[in-house]
Amino acid sequence: MALTDTEQLAFALNEARVGLAEGGVPIGAALIVDGEVLAVGHNQRVQLGSSIHHGETDCLENAGRLPASVYARATMVTTLSPCDMCTGAILLYKIPRVIVGENSSFFGGEDYLRQRGVEVVVLDDEECKKLMADFIAAQPGLWNEDIGEE
């Protein structure tokens, strides 16, 4: 039985909660292929002192090396609209579908993904929005660092 978009989002949302509990930015992701969760990840910039471990890139790292044919059937699920770096990774691996939990806190490369033929589904999930709004209010400096602003 195929997972609904909301059921797929639950895996990414759980990862966002893990990231927050670790003291990081609460953004999570999951890579799902043929209804199976191949990998999950969360933003670990704070935890690892990394400039590139966003939710989506951490998820791809956790998936390890995969054949192009696997990525071609994949869905990247993310709690927040993907930034330019994560958009680039989605395009590089030709992932054809992206589920976004919310894009009101941050609007990333969705339009570019669509222009390049990627199906983008925005769920406008209330829990994702609350998680980010609470984090941004509590940690505005860390949030601005994460999105490359002062």
mmCIF file with all atom_site columns, C-alpha atoms in Angstrom:
data_model
loop_
_atom_site.group_PDB
_atom_site.id
_atom_site.type_symbol
_atom_site.label_atom_id
_atom_site.label_alt_id
_atom_site.label_comp_id
_atom_site.label_asym_id
_atom_site.label_entity_id
_atom_site.label_seq_id
_atom_site.pdbx_PDB_ins_code
_atom_site.Cartn_x
_atom_site.Cartn_y
_atom_site.Cartn_z
_atom_site.occupancy
_atom_site.B_iso_or_equiv
_atom_site.pdbx_formal_charge
_atom_site.auth_seq_id
_atom_site.auth_comp_id
_atom_site.auth_asym_id
_atom_site.auth_atom_id
_atom_site.pdbx_PDB_model_num
ATOM 1   C CA . MET A 1 1   ? 0.000  0.000  0.000   1.00 0.00 ? 1   MET A CA 1
ATOM 2   C CA . ALA A 1 2   ? 1.381  3.397  -0.993  1.00 0.00 ? 2   ALA A CA 1
ATOM 3   C CA . LEU A 1 3   ? 2.043  5.997  1.647   1.00 0.00 ? 3   LEU A CA 1
ATOM 4   C CA . THR A 1 4   ? 0.065  9.228  1.430   1.00 0.00 ? 4   THR A CA 1
ATOM 5   C CA . ASP A 1 5   ? 1.961  12.501 1.198   1.00 0.00 ? 5   ASP A CA 1
ATOM 6   C CA . THR A 1 6   ? 1.033  13.245 4.830   1.00 0.00 ? 6   THR A CA 1
ATOM 7   C CA . GLU A 1 7   ? 2.282  9.819  5.954   1.00 0.00 ? 7   GLU A CA 1
ATOM 8   C CA . GLN A 1 8   ? 5.554  10.464 4.124   1.00 0.00 ? 8   GLN A CA 1
ATOM 9   C CA . LEU A 1 9   ? 5.865  13.869 5.779   1.00 0.00 ? 9   LEU A CA 1
ATOM 10  C CA . ALA A 1 10  ? 5.651  12.207 9.207   1.00 0.00 ? 10  ALA A CA 1
ATOM 11  C CA . PHE A 1 11  ? 9.123  10.682 8.694   1.00 0.00 ? 11  PHE A CA 1
ATOM 12  C CA . ALA A 1 12  ? 10.645 14.083 7.917   1.00 0.00 ? 12  ALA A CA 1
ATOM 13  C CA . LEU A 1 13  ? 8.757  15.752 10.761  1.00 0.00 ? 13  LEU A CA 1
ATOM 14  C CA . ASN A 1 14  ? 10.117 13.211 13.211  1.00 0.00 ? 14  ASN A CA 1
ATOM 15  C CA . GLU A 1 15  ? 13.631 14.051 12.022  1.00 0.00 ? 15  GLU A CA 1
ATOM 16  C CA . ALA A 1 16  ? 12.956 17.770 12.504  1.00 0.00 ? 16  ALA A CA 1
ATOM 17  C CA . ARG A 1 17  ? 11.996 17.051 16.110  1.00 0.00 ? 17  ARG A CA 1
ATOM 18  C CA . VAL A 1 18  ? 15.223 15.063 16.589  1.00 0.00 ? 18  VAL A CA 1
ATOM 19  C CA . GLY A 1 19  ? 17.250 17.985 15.253  1.00 0.00 ? 19  GLY A CA 1
ATOM 20  C CA . LEU A 1 20  ? 15.531 20.409 17.599  1.00 0.00 ? 20  LEU A CA 1
ATOM 21  C CA . ALA A 1 21  ? 16.100 18.104 20.587  1.00 0.00 ? 21  ALA A CA 1
ATOM 22  C CA . GLU A 1 22  ? 19.809 18.007 19.687  1.00 0.00 ? 22  GLU A CA 1
ATOM 23  C CA . GLY A 1 23  ? 19.966 21.827 19.770  1.00 0.00 ? 23  GLY A CA 1
ATOM 24  C CA . GLY A 1 24  ? 19.880 22.264 16.000  1.00 0.00 ? 24  GLY A CA 1
ATOM 25  C CA . VAL A 1 25  ? 17.622 23.774 13.365  1.00 0.00 ? 25  VAL A CA 1
ATOM 26  C CA . PRO A 1 26  ? 14.371 21.752 13.180  1.00 0.00 ? 26  PRO A CA 1
ATOM 27  C CA . ILE A 1 27  ? 14.311 20.757 9.524   1.00 0.00 ? 27  ILE A CA 1
ATOM 28  C CA . GLY A 1 28  ? 13.932 17.115 8.576   1.00 0.00 ? 28  GLY A CA 1
ATOM 29  C CA . ALA A 1 29  ? 13.874 15.099 5.385   1.00 0.00 ? 29  ALA A CA 1
ATOM 30  C CA . ALA A 1 30  ? 13.169 11.608 4.090   1.00 0.00 ? 30  ALA A CA 1
ATOM 31  C CA . LEU A 1 31  ? 14.025 9.884  0.822   1.00 0.00 ? 31  LEU A CA 1
ATOM 32  C CA . ILE A 1 32  ? 11.242 7.523  -0.187  1.00 0.00 ? 32  ILE A CA 1
ATOM 33  C CA . VAL A 1 33  ? 11.329 5.118  -3.126  1.00 0.00 ? 33  VAL A CA 1
ATOM 34  C CA . ASP A 1 34  ? 8.489  2.810  -4.104  1.00 0.00 ? 34  ASP A CA 1
ATOM 35  C CA . GLY A 1 35  ? 6.807  3.386  -0.736  1.00 0.00 ? 35  GLY A CA 1
ATOM 36  C CA . GLU A 1 36  ? 9.941  2.478  1.236   1.00 0.00 ? 36  GLU A CA 1
ATOM 37  C CA . VAL A 1 37  ? 11.874 4.954  3.357   1.00 0.00 ? 37  VAL A CA 1
ATOM 38  C CA . LEU A 1 38  ? 15.485 4.593  2.180   1.00 0.00 ? 38  LEU A CA 1
ATOM 39  C CA . ALA A 1 39  ? 16.921 7.287  4.428   1.00 0.00 ? 39  ALA A CA 1
ATOM 40  C CA . VAL A 1 40  ? 16.065 10.117 6.759   1.00 0.00 ? 40  VAL A CA 1
ATOM 41  C CA . GLY A 1 41  ? 18.087 13.090 7.882   1.00 0.00 ? 41  GLY A CA 1
ATOM 42  C CA . HIS A 1 42  ? 17.904 16.407 9.660   1.00 0.00 ? 42  HIS A CA 1
ATOM 43  C CA . ASN A 1 43  ? 19.706 19.711 9.671   1.00 0.00 ? 43  ASN A CA 1
ATOM 44  C CA . GLN A 1 44  ? 22.946 19.168 11.578  1.00 0.00 ? 44  GLN A CA 1
ATOM 45  C CA . ARG A 1 45  ? 24.809 22.374 10.927  1.00 0.00 ? 45  ARG A CA 1
ATOM 46  C CA . VAL A 1 46  ? 25.015 23.147 14.657  1.00 0.00 ? 46  VAL A CA 1
ATOM 47  C CA . GLN A 1 47  ? 25.629 19.599 15.830  1.00 0.00 ? 47  GLN A CA 1
ATOM 48  C CA . LEU A 1 48  ? 28.425 18.894 13.325  1.00 0.00 ? 48  LEU A CA 1
ATOM 49  C CA . GLY A 1 49  ? 29.757 22.433 12.887  1.00 0.00 ? 49  GLY A CA 1
ATOM 50  C CA . SER A 1 50  ? 28.893 21.960 9.213   1.00 0.00 ? 50  SER A CA 1
ATOM 51  C CA . SER A 1 51  ? 28.087 24.458 6.503   1.00 0.00 ? 51  SER A CA 1
ATOM 52  C CA . ILE A 1 52  ? 26.279 21.915 4.310   1.00 0.00 ? 52  ILE A CA 1
ATOM 53  C CA . HIS A 1 53  ? 24.354 19.442 6.485   1.00 0.00 ? 53  HIS A CA 1
ATOM 54  C CA . HIS A 1 54  ? 20.857 20.702 5.807   1.00 0.00 ? 54  HIS A CA 1
ATOM 55  C CA . GLY A 1 55  ? 17.967 18.271 6.187   1.00 0.00 ? 55  GLY A CA 1
ATOM 56  C CA . GLU A 1 56  ? 17.926 17.179 2.558   1.00 0.00 ? 56  GLU A CA 1
ATOM 57  C CA . THR A 1 57  ? 21.696 16.909 2.146   1.00 0.00 ? 57  THR A CA 1
ATOM 58  C CA . ASP A 1 58  ? 21.984 14.981 5.420   1.00 0.00 ? 58  ASP A CA 1
ATOM 59  C CA . CYS A 1 59  ? 19.282 12.614 4.177   1.00 0.00 ? 59  CYS A CA 1
ATOM 60  C CA . LEU A 1 60  ? 21.111 12.075 0.880   1.00 0.00 ? 60  LEU A CA 1
ATOM 61  C CA . GLU A 1 61  ? 24.340 11.441 2.799   1.00 0.00 ? 61  GLU A CA 1
ATOM 62  C CA . ASN A 1 62  ? 22.563 8.874  4.961   1.00 0.00 ? 62  ASN A CA 1
ATOM 63  C CA . ALA A 1 63  ? 21.190 7.148  1.855   1.00 0.00 ? 63  ALA A CA 1
ATOM 64  C CA . GLY A 1 64  ? 24.714 6.566  0.590   1.00 0.00 ? 64  GLY A CA 1
ATOM 65  C CA . ARG A 1 65  ? 25.537 5.867  -3.022  1.00 0.00 ? 65  ARG A CA 1
ATOM 66  C CA . LEU A 1 66  ? 22.517 4.870  -5.061  1.00 0.00 ? 66  LEU A CA 1
ATOM 67  C CA . PRO A 1 67  ? 22.082 4.119  -8.762  1.00 0.00 ? 67  PRO A CA 1
ATOM 68  C CA . ALA A 1 68  ? 20.489 6.802  -10.914 1.00 0.00 ? 68  ALA A CA 1
ATOM 69  C CA . SER A 1 69  ? 17.516 4.483  -11.479 1.00 0.00 ? 69  SER A CA 1
ATOM 70  C CA . VAL A 1 70  ? 16.692 4.641  -7.753  1.00 0.00 ? 70  VAL A CA 1
ATOM 71  C CA . TYR A 1 71  ? 16.777 8.433  -7.605  1.00 0.00 ? 71  TYR A CA 1
ATOM 72  C CA . ALA A 1 72  ? 14.574 8.501  -10.730 1.00 0.00 ? 72  ALA A CA 1
ATOM 73  C CA . ARG A 1 73  ? 11.780 6.849  -8.691  1.00 0.00 ? 73  ARG A CA 1
ATOM 74  C CA . ALA A 1 74  ? 12.348 8.816  -5.495  1.00 0.00 ? 74  ALA A CA 1
ATOM 75  C CA . THR A 1 75  ? 10.443 11.410 -3.554  1.00 0.00 ? 75  THR A CA 1
ATOM 76  C CA . MET A 1 76  ? 12.350 13.853 -1.361  1.00 0.00 ? 76  MET A CA 1
ATOM 77  C CA . VAL A 1 77  ? 10.213 14.854 1.599   1.00 0.00 ? 77  VAL A CA 1
ATOM 78  C CA . THR A 1 78  ? 11.233 17.940 3.545   1.00 0.00 ? 78  THR A CA 1
ATOM 79  C CA . THR A 1 79  ? 9.582  19.864 6.347   1.00 0.00 ? 79  THR A CA 1
ATOM 80  C CA . LEU A 1 80  ? 10.613 23.215 4.835   1.00 0.00 ? 80  LEU A CA 1
ATOM 81  C CA . SER A 1 81  ? 10.943 24.545 1.306   1.00 0.00 ? 81  SER A CA 1
ATOM 82  C CA . PRO A 1 82  ? 14.401 23.536 0.026   1.00 0.00 ? 82  PRO A CA 1
ATOM 83  C CA . CYS A 1 83  ? 17.122 26.186 -0.145  1.00 0.00 ? 83  CYS A CA 1
ATOM 84  C CA . ASP A 1 84  ? 19.177 26.697 -3.296  1.00 0.00 ? 84  ASP A CA 1
ATOM 85  C CA . MET A 1 85  ? 21.807 24.175 -2.179  1.00 0.00 ? 85  MET A CA 1
ATOM 86  C CA . CYS A 1 86  ? 19.236 21.470 -1.470  1.00 0.00 ? 86  CYS A CA 1
ATOM 87  C CA . THR A 1 87  ? 17.342 22.338 -4.656  1.00 0.00 ? 87  THR A CA 1
ATOM 88  C CA . GLY A 1 88  ? 20.588 21.778 -6.550  1.00 0.00 ? 88  GLY A CA 1
ATOM 89  C CA . ALA A 1 89  ? 21.081 18.368 -4.930  1.00 0.00 ? 89  ALA A CA 1
ATOM 90  C CA . ILE A 1 90  ? 17.528 17.353 -5.872  1.00 0.00 ? 90  ILE A CA 1
ATOM 91  C CA . LEU A 1 91  ? 18.180 18.404 -9.463  1.00 0.00 ? 91  LEU A CA 1
ATOM 92  C CA . LEU A 1 92  ? 21.630 16.807 -9.594  1.00 0.00 ? 92  LEU A CA 1
ATOM 93  C CA . TYR A 1 93  ? 20.207 13.405 -8.709  1.00 0.00 ? 93  TYR A CA 1
ATOM 94  C CA . LYS A 1 94  ? 17.111 13.938 -10.864 1.00 0.00 ? 94  LYS A CA 1
ATOM 95  C CA . ILE A 1 95  ? 14.671 13.287 -8.040  1.00 0.00 ? 95  ILE A CA 1
ATOM 96  C CA . PRO A 1 96  ? 11.310 13.775 -9.763  1.00 0.00 ? 96  PRO A CA 1
ATOM 97  C CA . ARG A 1 97  ? 9.064  14.604 -6.799  1.00 0.00 ? 97  ARG A CA 1
ATOM 98  C CA . VAL A 1 98  ? 9.379  16.775 -3.702  1.00 0.00 ? 98  VAL A CA 1
ATOM 99  C CA . ILE A 1 99  ? 6.914  17.018 -0.825  1.00 0.00 ? 99  ILE A CA 1
ATOM 100 C CA . VAL A 1 100 ? 7.270  20.232 1.199   1.00 0.00 ? 100 VAL A CA 1
ATOM 101 C CA . GLY A 1 101 ? 5.783  20.480 4.676   1.00 0.00 ? 101 GLY A CA 1
ATOM 102 C CA . GLU A 1 102 ? 5.555  24.266 4.580   1.00 0.00 ? 102 GLU A CA 1
ATOM 103 C CA . ASN A 1 103 ? 6.926  27.250 2.716   1.00 0.00 ? 103 ASN A CA 1
ATOM 104 C CA . SER A 1 104 ? 5.619  30.223 4.691   1.00 0.00 ? 104 SER A CA 1
ATOM 105 C CA . SER A 1 105 ? 8.696  30.425 6.970   1.00 0.00 ? 105 SER A CA 1
ATOM 106 C CA . PHE A 1 106 ? 11.048 30.193 4.001   1.00 0.00 ? 106 PHE A CA 1
ATOM 107 C CA . PHE A 1 107 ? 10.384 29.954 0.265   1.00 0.00 ? 107 PHE A CA 1
ATOM 108 C CA . GLY A 1 108 ? 13.254 28.244 -1.492  1.00 0.00 ? 108 GLY A CA 1
ATOM 109 C CA . GLY A 1 109 ? 13.776 26.806 -4.947  1.00 0.00 ? 109 GLY A CA 1
ATOM 110 C CA . GLU A 1 110 ? 10.294 25.464 -5.587  1.00 0.00 ? 110 GLU A CA 1
ATOM 111 C CA . ASP A 1 111 ? 9.720  27.505 -8.726  1.00 0.00 ? 111 ASP A CA 1
ATOM 112 C CA . TYR A 1 112 ? 13.080 26.452 -10.161 1.00 0.00 ? 112 TYR A CA 1
ATOM 113 C CA . LEU A 1 113 ? 12.321 22.816 -9.393  1.00 0.00 ? 113 LEU A CA 1
ATOM 114 C CA . ARG A 1 114 ? 9.003  23.121 -11.207 1.00 0.00 ? 114 ARG A CA 1
ATOM 115 C CA . GLN A 1 115 ? 10.686 24.825 -14.185 1.00 0.00 ? 115 GLN A CA 1
ATOM 116 C CA . ARG A 1 116 ? 13.016 21.828 -14.377 1.00 0.00 ? 116 ARG A CA 1
ATOM 117 C CA . GLY A 1 117 ? 10.104 19.360 -14.416 1.00 0.00 ? 117 GLY A CA 1
ATOM 118 C CA . VAL A 1 118 ? 10.044 18.331 -10.761 1.00 0.00 ? 118 VAL A CA 1
ATOM 119 C CA . GLU A 1 119 ? 6.623  17.800 -9.201  1.00 0.00 ? 119 GLU A CA 1
ATOM 120 C CA . VAL A 1 120 ? 6.457  19.908 -6.033  1.00 0.00 ? 120 VAL A CA 1
ATOM 121 C CA . VAL A 1 121 ? 3.653  19.297 -3.542  1.00 0.00 ? 121 VAL A CA 1
ATOM 122 C CA . VAL A 1 122 ? 3.263  21.804 -0.692  1.00 0.00 ? 122 VAL A CA 1
ATOM 123 C CA . LEU A 1 123 ? 1.213  20.439 2.215   1.00 0.00 ? 123 LEU A CA 1
ATOM 124 C CA . ASP A 1 124 ? 1.064  23.684 4.236   1.00 0.00 ? 124 ASP A CA 1
ATOM 125 C CA . ASP A 1 125 ? 1.315  21.560 7.380   1.00 0.00 ? 125 ASP A CA 1
ATOM 126 C CA . GLU A 1 126 ? 0.411  23.334 10.617  1.00 0.00 ? 126 GLU A CA 1
ATOM 127 C CA . GLU A 1 127 ? 2.859  21.385 12.779  1.00 0.00 ? 127 GLU A CA 1
ATOM 128 C CA . CYS A 1 128 ? 5.748  22.189 10.423  1.00 0.00 ? 128 CYS A CA 1
ATOM 129 C CA . LYS A 1 129 ? 4.777  25.872 10.470  1.00 0.00 ? 129 LYS A CA 1
ATOM 130 C CA . LYS A 1 130 ? 4.552  25.973 14.282  1.00 0.00 ? 130 LYS A CA 1
ATOM 131 C CA . LEU A 1 131 ? 7.856  24.164 14.718  1.00 0.00 ? 131 LEU A CA 1
ATOM 132 C CA . MET A 1 132 ? 9.655  26.689 12.501  1.00 0.00 ? 132 MET A CA 1
ATOM 133 C CA . ALA A 1 133 ? 7.841  29.757 13.874  1.00 0.00 ? 133 ALA A CA 1
ATOM 134 C CA . ASP A 1 134 ? 8.690  28.783 17.450  1.00 0.00 ? 134 ASP A CA 1
ATOM 135 C CA . PHE A 1 135 ? 12.311 28.094 16.515  1.00 0.00 ? 135 PHE A CA 1
ATOM 136 C CA . ILE A 1 136 ? 12.728 31.356 14.577  1.00 0.00 ? 136 ILE A CA 1
ATOM 137 C CA . ALA A 1 137 ? 11.259 33.333 17.490  1.00 0.00 ? 137 ALA A CA 1
ATOM 138 C CA . ALA A 1 138 ? 13.565 31.602 19.988  1.00 0.00 ? 138 ALA A CA 1
ATOM 139 C CA . GLN A 1 139 ? 16.731 31.506 17.843  1.00 0.00 ? 139 GLN A CA 1
ATOM 140 C CA . PRO A 1 140 ? 16.631 34.293 15.227  1.00 0.00 ? 140 PRO A CA 1
ATOM 141 C CA . GLY A 1 141 ? 20.422 34.506 14.962  1.00 0.00 ? 141 GLY A CA 1
ATOM 142 C CA . LEU A 1 142 ? 20.820 30.799 14.340  1.00 0.00 ? 142 LEU A CA 1
ATOM 143 C CA . TRP A 1 143 ? 17.981 30.851 11.824  1.00 0.00 ? 143 TRP A CA 1
ATOM 144 C CA . ASN A 1 144 ? 19.543 33.756 9.897   1.00 0.00 ? 144 ASN A CA 1
ATOM 145 C CA . GLU A 1 145 ? 22.896 31.943 9.863   1.00 0.00 ? 145 GLU A CA 1
ATOM 146 C CA . ASP A 1 146 ? 21.202 28.847 8.465   1.00 0.00 ? 146 ASP A CA 1
ATOM 147 C CA . ILE A 1 147 ? 19.688 30.755 5.531   1.00 0.00 ? 147 ILE A CA 1
ATOM 148 C CA . GLY A 1 148 ? 22.801 32.845 4.880   1.00 0.00 ? 148 GLY A CA 1
ATOM 149 C CA . GLU A 1 149 ? 21.630 36.157 6.277   1.00 0.00 ? 149 GLU A CA 1
ATOM 150 C CA . GLU A 1 150 ? 23.071 38.457 8.933   1.00 0.00 ? 150 GLU A CA 1
#
